[in-house]
Short mmCIF file of C-alpha atoms and ligand atoms in Angstrom, two decimals:
data_model
loop_
_atom_site.label_atom_id
_atom_site.label_comp_id
_atom_site.label_asym_id
_atom_site.label_seq_id
_atom_site.Cartn_x
_atom_site.Cartn_y
_atom_site.Cartn_z
CA MET A 1 0.65 -11.37 20.41
CA ALA A 2 3.60 -12.51 18.51
CA ALA A 3 4.91 -16.00 18.33
CA LYS A 4 7.34 -16.68 21.11
CA ARG A 5 10.99 -16.56 20.35
CA LYS A 6 12.38 -20.02 20.76
CA PRO A 7 15.85 -21.22 20.06
CA GLY A 8 14.50 -23.88 17.71
CA LEU A 9 16.42 -24.66 14.57
CA PRO A 10 14.43 -24.15 11.40
CA ALA A 11 14.23 -27.25 9.26
CA LEU A 12 13.06 -25.69 6.05
CA PRO A 13 10.76 -27.65 3.80
CA PRO A 14 12.43 -28.89 0.62
CA VAL A 15 11.87 -27.19 -2.71
CA GLN A 16 9.64 -29.33 -4.86
CA ALA A 17 8.00 -28.99 -8.23
CA GLY A 18 4.91 -27.50 -6.60
CA PRO A 19 3.78 -26.14 -3.25
CA ILE A 20 3.74 -28.29 -0.12
CA LEU A 21 0.13 -28.32 1.05
CA HIS A 22 -0.34 -30.30 4.22
CA ALA A 23 -3.94 -29.24 4.43
CA THR A 24 -7.55 -30.31 4.13
CA PRO A 25 -9.21 -30.21 0.69
CA LEU A 26 -11.13 -27.11 1.83
CA VAL A 27 -7.94 -25.21 2.64
CA GLU A 28 -6.38 -26.38 -0.63
CA ARG A 29 -9.38 -25.16 -2.56
CA TRP A 30 -9.23 -21.69 -1.00
CA PHE A 31 -5.49 -21.60 -1.38
CA TRP A 32 -5.71 -22.01 -5.16
CA HIS A 33 -8.70 -19.71 -5.37
CA TYR A 34 -6.96 -16.81 -3.58
CA TRP A 35 -3.59 -17.47 -5.14
CA GLN A 36 -5.26 -16.69 -8.47
CA ARG A 37 -7.42 -13.85 -7.16
CA LEU A 38 -4.29 -12.12 -5.85
CA GLY A 39 -2.45 -12.69 -9.11
CA LEU A 40 0.47 -14.32 -7.34
CA PRO A 41 3.35 -15.51 -9.53
CA GLU A 42 3.65 -19.19 -10.34
CA SER A 43 7.39 -19.01 -9.68
CA GLU A 44 6.75 -18.67 -5.94
CA LEU A 45 4.66 -21.83 -5.73
CA ALA A 46 7.62 -24.19 -5.41
CA LEU A 47 8.89 -22.11 -2.48
CA LEU A 48 5.66 -22.35 -0.53
CA ALA A 49 4.80 -24.68 2.31
CA LEU A 50 1.48 -24.65 4.10
CA THR A 51 0.54 -26.74 7.10
CA GLN A 52 -2.30 -27.00 9.60
CA ASP A 53 -0.04 -28.60 12.16
CA ARG A 54 1.54 -26.24 14.69
CA ARG A 55 4.48 -28.52 15.39
CA GLU A 56 5.29 -28.87 11.71
CA TYR A 57 5.15 -25.10 11.29
CA GLN A 58 7.49 -24.73 14.22
CA ARG A 59 9.89 -27.22 12.65
CA TRP A 60 9.89 -25.31 9.38
CA THR A 61 10.28 -21.84 10.81
CA GLY A 62 11.91 -22.41 14.18
CA LYS A 63 9.16 -20.25 15.65
CA ARG A 64 6.60 -21.32 18.18
CA LEU A 65 3.03 -20.21 17.60
CA ASN A 66 1.02 -18.65 20.37
CA PHE A 67 -2.06 -20.70 21.20
CA MET A 68 -4.34 -17.83 20.12
CA VAL A 69 -2.89 -17.60 16.62
CA LEU A 70 -5.42 -18.60 13.94
CA GLY A 71 -3.11 -18.24 10.99
CA CYS A 72 0.44 -17.22 10.35
CA TYR A 73 2.66 -16.28 7.44
CA CYS A 74 6.42 -16.48 7.73
CA TYR A 75 8.91 -15.31 5.12
CA VAL A 76 12.22 -17.04 5.50
CA GLN A 77 15.11 -15.52 3.65
CA PHE A 78 18.73 -16.55 3.18
CA ALA A 79 21.11 -13.69 2.60
CA GLY A 80 24.37 -14.96 3.91
CA LYS A 81 22.43 -15.70 7.03
CA VAL A 82 18.88 -16.80 7.55
CA SER A 83 16.39 -14.21 8.62
CA SER A 84 12.68 -14.30 8.79
CA SER A 85 9.69 -12.23 9.68
CA MET A 86 6.29 -13.32 10.71
CA ALA A 87 2.79 -12.01 10.47
CA ASP A 88 0.15 -13.66 12.50
CA ARG A 89 -3.58 -13.53 12.83
CA ALA A 90 -4.68 -13.40 16.42
CA SER A 91 -6.33 -11.15 18.90
CA CYS A 92 -4.03 -8.95 20.94
CA LYS A 93 -3.29 -9.84 24.51
CA PRO A 94 -3.24 -7.19 27.22
CA GLY A 95 -0.10 -6.28 29.06
CA GLN A 96 3.19 -5.03 27.70
CA THR A 97 6.12 -7.33 27.92
CA GLU A 98 9.47 -5.81 28.52
CA GLY A 99 11.59 -5.54 25.43
CA ARG A 100 8.81 -6.56 23.09
CA ARG A 101 6.34 -4.59 21.06
CA ALA A 102 2.63 -5.06 21.65
CA SER A 103 2.02 -5.21 17.92
CA ALA A 104 0.26 -8.35 16.80
CA MET A 105 2.88 -8.72 14.13
CA VAL A 106 6.48 -8.56 15.12
CA PRO A 107 9.47 -9.07 12.89
CA LEU A 108 11.58 -11.58 14.68
CA PRO A 109 15.31 -11.41 14.98
CA GLY A 110 17.28 -13.30 12.38
CA PHE A 111 18.82 -16.66 12.91
CA SER A 112 22.53 -16.88 13.04
CA GLU A 113 24.26 -18.56 10.16
CA GLY A 114 25.02 -21.64 12.22
CA SER A 115 21.36 -22.27 12.91
CA LEU A 116 20.55 -23.17 9.35
CA SER A 117 19.73 -26.81 9.73
CA ARG A 118 19.94 -27.83 6.10
CA PRO A 119 23.03 -26.29 4.59
CA ALA A 120 23.03 -28.97 1.90
CA VAL A 121 19.81 -27.57 0.51
CA MET A 122 21.33 -24.14 0.33
CA GLU A 123 24.54 -25.13 -1.39
CA GLY A 124 22.78 -26.44 -4.42
CA ALA A 125 20.06 -23.84 -4.29
CA SER A 126 19.41 -21.68 -7.26
CA GLU A 127 18.75 -17.96 -7.09
CA LEU A 128 15.09 -18.86 -6.86
CA ALA A 129 15.42 -20.80 -3.67
CA ARG A 130 16.80 -17.95 -1.58
CA HIS A 131 13.61 -17.67 0.37
CA ARG A 132 10.56 -19.64 1.48
CA HIS A 133 6.98 -18.81 2.30
CA CYS A 134 5.57 -20.75 5.25
CA ILE A 135 1.90 -20.58 6.16
CA PHE A 136 -0.03 -21.98 9.08
CA ILE A 137 -3.85 -22.27 9.09
CA GLU A 138 -5.62 -23.35 12.29
CA PRO A 139 -7.77 -26.38 11.37
CA ASP A 140 -10.35 -25.99 14.13
CA MET A 141 -12.40 -23.11 12.73
CA GLN A 142 -15.73 -22.63 10.99
CA PRO A 143 -15.51 -22.93 7.17
CA ARG A 144 -15.87 -19.18 6.51
CA SER A 145 -13.08 -18.41 8.94
CA ILE A 146 -10.88 -20.95 7.19
CA GLU A 147 -11.56 -19.20 3.91
CA VAL A 148 -10.76 -15.69 5.16
CA THR A 149 -7.68 -16.86 7.07
CA VAL A 150 -6.27 -18.40 3.90
CA ALA A 151 -7.00 -15.12 2.06
CA HIS A 152 -5.45 -13.14 4.92
CA GLU A 153 -2.16 -15.03 4.96
CA LEU A 154 -1.91 -14.87 1.17
CA ILE A 155 -2.34 -11.08 1.36
CA HIS A 156 0.75 -11.04 3.61
CA LEU A 157 2.53 -13.22 1.06
CA ALA A 158 1.46 -10.93 -1.81
CA ASP A 159 2.75 -7.90 0.11
CA ARG A 160 6.08 -9.64 0.61
CA VAL A 161 6.38 -10.70 -3.03
CA ARG A 162 5.71 -7.09 -4.07
CA GLY A 163 8.30 -5.88 -1.62
CA THR A 164 5.84 -3.91 0.51
CA PRO A 165 5.19 -5.90 3.68
CA ARG A 166 2.72 -4.25 6.05
CA ARG A 167 2.37 -4.44 9.80
CA HIS A 168 -0.98 -4.71 11.47
CA ARG A 169 -2.19 -1.53 13.10
CA HIS A 170 -5.32 -3.18 14.42
CA HIS A 171 -6.56 -6.60 13.37
CA GLY A 172 -9.90 -6.27 11.61
CA TYR A 173 -9.62 -2.48 11.23
CA ASP A 174 -6.47 -1.78 9.25
CA SER A 175 -5.61 -1.65 5.55
CA ILE A 176 -4.97 -5.39 5.54
CA ALA A 177 -8.54 -5.95 6.76
CA ALA A 178 -9.81 -3.68 3.98
CA ASP A 179 -7.94 -5.76 1.40
CA GLU A 180 -9.27 -8.92 2.98
CA ALA A 181 -12.83 -7.62 2.60
CA ALA A 182 -12.21 -6.57 -0.99
CA ILE A 183 -10.74 -9.90 -2.04
CA THR A 184 -13.18 -12.17 -0.21
CA GLY A 185 -16.35 -10.14 -0.75
CA TYR A 186 -17.22 -10.28 2.96
CA ASP A 187 -17.91 -6.93 4.57
CA LEU A 188 -15.67 -5.68 7.33
CA GLU A 189 -18.30 -6.19 10.02
CA GLU A 190 -18.62 -9.83 9.05
CA LEU A 191 -14.84 -10.30 9.08
CA ARG A 192 -14.60 -8.72 12.54
CA ARG A 193 -17.41 -10.92 13.79
CA LEU A 194 -15.67 -14.05 12.51
CA LEU A 195 -12.36 -13.01 14.04
CA HIS A 196 -14.09 -12.27 17.33
CA GLU A 197 -15.91 -15.61 17.36
CA GLU A 198 -12.81 -17.64 16.58
CA SER A 199 -10.72 -15.75 19.12
CA ALA A 200 -13.38 -16.28 21.78
CA ARG A 201 -13.40 -19.98 20.97
CA ARG A 202 -9.64 -20.27 21.20
CA GLU A 203 -9.77 -18.38 24.48
CA GLN A 204 -12.32 -20.86 25.81
CA LEU A 205 -10.16 -23.80 24.75
CA ARG A 206 -7.15 -22.22 26.36
CA ARG A 207 -9.04 -21.65 29.61
CA ALA A 208 -10.16 -25.26 29.65
CA ARG A 209 -6.53 -26.31 29.34
CA ALA A 210 -5.04 -23.75 31.70
CA PRO A 211 -7.44 -22.12 34.12
CA LEU A 212 -6.73 -18.61 35.41
CA ARG A 213 -4.89 -18.70 38.71
CA TYR A 214 -3.02 -15.45 39.18
CA ILE A 215 -4.49 -11.97 39.37
CA TYR A 216 -2.04 -9.21 38.61
CA VAL A 217 -2.93 -5.59 39.14
CA CYS A 218 -1.66 -2.26 37.84
CA PRO A 219 -0.45 -0.14 40.76
CA ASN A 220 -1.51 3.03 38.91
CA CYS A 221 -4.99 2.47 37.43
CA GLY A 222 -5.96 -0.71 39.26
CA LYS A 223 -6.75 -2.73 36.14
CA GLU A 224 -6.62 -6.44 36.82
CA TYR A 225 -4.81 -8.94 34.61
CA PRO A 226 -5.86 -12.54 35.24
CA ARG A 227 -3.27 -15.10 34.22
CA ALA A 228 -2.93 -18.86 33.99
CA ARG A 229 0.78 -18.69 34.79
CA ARG A 230 3.06 -16.27 36.50
CA TYR A 231 4.75 -13.77 34.24
CA SER A 232 8.26 -14.95 33.55
CA ARG A 233 9.49 -11.39 33.08
CA PRO A 234 8.41 -7.91 34.12
CA VAL A 235 5.21 -6.74 32.44
CA SER A 236 3.59 -3.32 32.70
CA CYS A 237 0.05 -2.03 32.25
CA SER A 238 -0.91 -1.46 28.62
CA LEU A 239 -3.56 1.11 29.54
CA CYS A 240 -1.09 3.32 31.37
CA ASP A 241 1.68 3.10 28.80
CA LYS A 242 1.77 1.48 25.39
CA ALA A 243 5.43 0.64 25.83
CA TYR A 244 6.96 -1.20 28.75
CA ASN A 245 7.19 1.18 31.70
CA PRO A 246 8.61 0.01 35.04
CA ARG A 247 6.46 2.60 36.87
CA TYR A 248 3.36 0.62 35.89
CA ARG A 249 4.82 -2.81 36.44
CA LEU A 250 2.05 -5.31 37.21
CA LEU A 251 2.03 -6.73 40.72
CA LEU A 252 0.70 -10.10 41.77
CA ALA A 253 -2.38 -9.29 43.83
CA ARG A 254 -3.75 -12.73 44.61
CA GLU A 255 -3.69 -16.37 43.73
CA LEU A 256 -6.83 -18.40 43.05
CA LEU A 257 -6.81 -21.95 44.28
ZN1 ZN B 1 -2.05 -10.75 9.54
ZN1 ZN B 2 -2.66 0.84 34.56
#
């Protein structure tokens, strides 16, 4: 699912001569490789910041990453006010949250003008510096997954630079996945397998940190939704309705001790 909306103030990375790459040599290598493969313009390099640290990414973008996210691209734009949209790479979670789309990529609401934490940067900024590209790459993945995640996030960046950002219809099965296969040379099956493996691993890590304690159930179809924490807001069954529907609101059935 999408990164959680948090009232954090974005502290945008400074514009430098080149990109900010807070990354391992492997990530750096694939970054340059796919930057060239995608024919991305050199002029955007100074506006790019990549990190493998979730907290740093959150500082830059003001957005908190869901634990399951393997990679994320965020376009931050200043047009009188700061707005941004995010595209993340993660498996979808079940359950529809009220007021939010189930899409794995959700454009997030813009920041208000007052939330810009570095107005000084903006005052002296040239036309060039009216936006930033922020990328997160999860460090704890197998090397091939690192490679394809770098390619994946740069495809989002390329879309944005060309003015045609895409939403995910289905991770691993949509047009973005097809482009990912074309650019990396991996076939789609292999890409899906990698995504599945990494997601399963993240899920395992998450379970180790927060074991499942609450079993919610759909009053209509009976599907169970195990959870580590209680839902903080009403959630309905995603099988019974793709959008939030109070008729299928999940009920707490039991608590595991
Ligand atoms: Zn994506
Ligand atoms: Zn249901």
